[in-house]
Amino acid sequence: MFEKKQTDVYALGQHIAMSAHKARRVIDQIRGRSYEETLMILELMPYRACYPIFKLVYSAAANASYILGSNEANLIISKAEVNEGTPAKKLKPRARGRSYPIKRPTCHITIVVKDMSLPEYVRKNFLVFECSKKVKWKNKYTDVTYHDMYSNGGVWDKK
């Protein structure tokens, strides 16, 4: 039996003050690339969206080294997505005492990094339980009493 091991870690930036369309333009360039190559690309691109994304990629790598104990050379950007956030609303004063609403777009950016050196599946150690006593049925509807199953002697003994 195998169980899936955690090999990916994420960093989430919420309410970043830029439109999701402008952030997606940068995110599409780094998706699927290695960590070191991503940092070089983000440093050289001339867009304003690069700096918050750079900070998130750096944070995701720091999370991976802390949680998984992985080296930065083994990391790749496995998933990067941008979602629209709630717009920041302000009122601008206009003529004759009126006000005009200004909506400033925000976005949520998620960066997921994956360590390619770690195995994705590991062998699961499981215990074999065997019934040592006969189970007493309380009534005809397959109900077993709690006391019978989990008392000190126990119905189920570990092998």
Tab-separated table of C-alpha atoms in Angstrom:
chain	number	residue	atom	x	y	z
A	1	MET	CA	0.000	0.000	0.000
A	2	PHE	CA	1.348	3.412	-0.914
A	3	GLU	CA	0.384	6.827	0.368
A	4	LYS	CA	0.967	10.177	-1.263
A	5	LYS	CA	3.675	12.290	0.347
A	6	GLN	CA	3.623	16.077	0.407
A	7	THR	CA	6.059	17.349	-2.204
A	8	ASP	CA	4.575	20.774	-2.932
A	9	VAL	CA	4.279	23.940	-0.862
A	10	TYR	CA	2.472	27.171	-1.649
A	11	ALA	CA	2.581	30.889	-0.925
A	12	LEU	CA	-0.518	33.040	-1.170
A	13	GLY	CA	-0.679	36.802	-1.663
A	14	GLN	CA	-4.081	38.385	-1.152
A	15	HIS	CA	-5.438	41.846	-1.943
A	16	ILE	CA	-2.513	42.872	-4.139
A	17	ALA	CA	-3.330	46.258	-5.675
A	18	MET	CA	-3.246	45.502	-9.399
A	19	SER	CA	-5.584	44.029	-11.941
A	20	ALA	CA	-5.621	40.271	-12.408
A	21	HIS	CA	-5.094	40.685	-16.157
A	22	LYS	CA	-1.750	42.476	-15.654
A	23	ALA	CA	-0.560	39.892	-13.121
A	24	ARG	CA	-1.546	36.991	-15.412
A	25	ARG	CA	0.699	38.412	-18.117
A	26	VAL	CA	3.709	37.790	-15.858
A	27	ILE	CA	2.463	34.547	-14.266
A	28	ASP	CA	2.107	32.900	-17.685
A	29	GLN	CA	5.841	33.443	-18.286
A	30	ILE	CA	7.007	31.650	-15.115
A	31	ARG	CA	4.615	28.708	-14.876
A	32	GLY	CA	6.469	25.375	-15.102
A	33	ARG	CA	9.979	26.843	-14.836
A	34	SER	CA	12.659	26.180	-12.252
A	35	TYR	CA	13.031	28.403	-9.213
A	36	GLU	CA	16.366	29.951	-10.241
A	37	GLU	CA	15.213	30.616	-13.796
A	38	THR	CA	12.024	32.211	-12.458
A	39	LEU	CA	13.964	34.646	-10.285
A	40	MET	CA	16.084	35.732	-13.260
A	41	ILE	CA	13.029	36.241	-15.451
A	42	LEU	CA	11.217	38.279	-12.803
A	43	GLU	CA	14.229	40.521	-12.179
A	44	LEU	CA	14.603	41.364	-15.856
A	45	MET	CA	10.951	41.874	-16.867
A	46	PRO	CA	9.880	45.536	-16.958
A	47	TYR	CA	6.382	45.105	-15.494
A	48	ARG	CA	5.110	46.457	-12.172
A	49	ALA	CA	3.534	43.058	-11.379
A	50	CYS	CA	6.960	41.392	-11.205
A	51	TYR	CA	7.901	42.645	-7.737
A	52	PRO	CA	4.951	41.158	-5.751
A	53	ILE	CA	5.238	37.910	-7.729
A	54	PHE	CA	8.991	37.849	-7.034
A	55	LYS	CA	8.296	38.177	-3.318
A	56	LEU	CA	5.731	35.337	-3.451
A	57	VAL	CA	8.091	32.997	-5.317
A	58	TYR	CA	10.824	33.766	-2.793
A	59	SER	CA	8.374	33.128	0.067
A	60	ALA	CA	7.215	29.818	-1.453
A	61	ALA	CA	10.847	28.678	-1.705
A	62	ALA	CA	11.450	29.646	1.923
A	63	ASN	CA	8.326	27.660	2.912
A	64	ALA	CA	9.617	24.647	0.963
A	65	SER	CA	13.020	24.749	2.629
A	66	TYR	CA	11.387	25.074	6.067
A	67	ILE	CA	8.575	22.522	5.691
A	68	LEU	CA	10.166	19.948	3.370
A	69	GLY	CA	13.836	20.693	4.013
A	70	SER	CA	14.449	20.913	0.283
A	71	ASN	CA	17.179	22.625	-1.684
A	72	GLU	CA	16.251	25.603	-3.875
A	73	ALA	CA	17.943	24.034	-6.911
A	74	ASN	CA	15.359	21.207	-6.945
A	75	LEU	CA	12.255	23.435	-6.940
A	76	ILE	CA	9.986	24.137	-9.892
A	77	ILE	CA	6.883	26.324	-10.145
A	78	SER	CA	4.254	23.611	-10.519
A	79	LYS	CA	1.179	25.841	-10.298
A	80	ALA	CA	0.709	29.598	-10.470
A	81	GLU	CA	-2.698	31.237	-10.611
A	82	VAL	CA	-4.191	34.694	-10.331
A	83	ASN	CA	-7.755	35.341	-9.193
A	84	GLU	CA	-9.626	38.602	-9.022
A	85	GLY	CA	-10.046	40.098	-5.566
A	86	THR	CA	-12.575	42.532	-4.198
A	87	PRO	CA	-12.135	46.022	-5.662
A	88	ALA	CA	-11.003	48.767	-3.303
A	89	LYS	CA	-13.705	51.433	-3.462
A	90	LYS	CA	-13.167	55.144	-2.920
A	91	LEU	CA	-15.329	58.200	-3.554
A	92	LYS	CA	-13.973	61.126	-5.536
A	93	PRO	CA	-15.645	64.499	-4.935
A	94	ARG	CA	-17.254	65.997	-8.038
A	95	ALA	CA	-19.025	69.188	-8.955
A	96	ARG	CA	-22.184	70.386	-7.154
A	97	GLY	CA	-21.535	68.259	-4.058
A	98	ARG	CA	-21.751	64.933	-5.802
A	99	SER	CA	-19.350	62.031	-5.536
A	100	TYR	CA	-18.045	59.627	-8.107
A	101	PRO	CA	-17.039	56.051	-7.144
A	102	ILE	CA	-13.532	54.881	-8.020
A	103	LYS	CA	-12.907	51.137	-8.032
A	104	ARG	CA	-9.313	50.020	-7.774
A	105	PRO	CA	-8.880	46.372	-8.767
A	106	THR	CA	-7.109	43.852	-6.525
A	107	CYS	CA	-6.017	40.268	-7.108
A	108	HIS	CA	-5.046	37.123	-5.219
A	109	ILE	CA	-1.913	35.300	-6.413
A	110	THR	CA	-1.088	31.677	-5.523
A	111	ILE	CA	2.348	30.200	-6.236
A	112	VAL	CA	2.889	26.442	-5.706
A	113	VAL	CA	6.430	25.072	-5.811
A	114	LYS	CA	7.240	21.383	-6.059
A	115	ASP	CA	10.414	19.591	-5.016
A	116	MET	CA	11.462	17.251	-7.811
A	117	SER	CA	14.003	15.356	-5.684
A	118	LEU	CA	11.444	13.966	-3.212
A	119	PRO	CA	9.500	10.787	-4.053
A	120	GLU	CA	5.804	11.441	-4.520
A	121	TYR	CA	4.616	8.116	-3.098
A	122	VAL	CA	6.018	6.256	-0.081
A	123	ARG	CA	5.267	2.776	1.204
A	124	LYS	CA	2.652	2.884	3.920
A	125	ASN	CA	3.226	0.900	7.112
A	126	PHE	CA	-0.013	-0.538	8.323
A	127	LEU	CA	-0.969	-2.691	11.291
A	128	VAL	CA	-2.740	-6.003	10.933
A	129	PHE	CA	-5.589	-6.457	13.389
A	130	GLU	CA	-6.884	-9.861	14.304
A	131	CYS	CA	-9.932	-10.788	16.337
A	132	SER	CA	-8.918	-12.665	19.504
A	133	LYS	CA	-12.371	-12.986	21.098
A	134	LYS	CA	-15.743	-13.785	19.789
A	135	VAL	CA	-17.848	-10.678	19.306
A	136	LYS	CA	-21.039	-10.589	21.345
A	137	TRP	CA	-23.982	-9.354	19.352
A	138	LYS	CA	-26.351	-7.252	21.356
A	139	ASN	CA	-29.387	-7.789	19.137
A	140	LYS	CA	-30.254	-9.099	15.723
A	141	TYR	CA	-29.244	-5.834	14.000
A	142	THR	CA	-25.427	-6.130	13.820
A	143	ASP	CA	-24.789	-3.796	16.788
A	144	VAL	CA	-21.652	-4.455	18.806
A	145	THR	CA	-21.363	-2.870	22.221
A	146	TYR	CA	-18.686	-0.248	22.670
A	147	HIS	CA	-17.519	-1.861	25.907
A	148	ASP	CA	-16.935	-5.224	24.267
A	149	MET	CA	-14.875	-3.808	21.416
A	150	TYR	CA	-12.673	-1.337	23.279
A	151	SER	CA	-12.350	-2.701	26.802
A	152	ASN	CA	-8.912	-3.369	28.302
A	153	GLY	CA	-8.837	-6.943	27.034
A	154	GLY	CA	-10.112	-5.704	23.705
A	155	VAL	CA	-11.692	-7.513	20.853
A	156	TRP	CA	-9.026	-6.319	18.431
A	157	ASP	CA	-5.468	-7.140	19.454
A	158	LYS	CA	-2.417	-5.812	17.620
A	159	LYS	CA	-0.084	-8.354	16.158
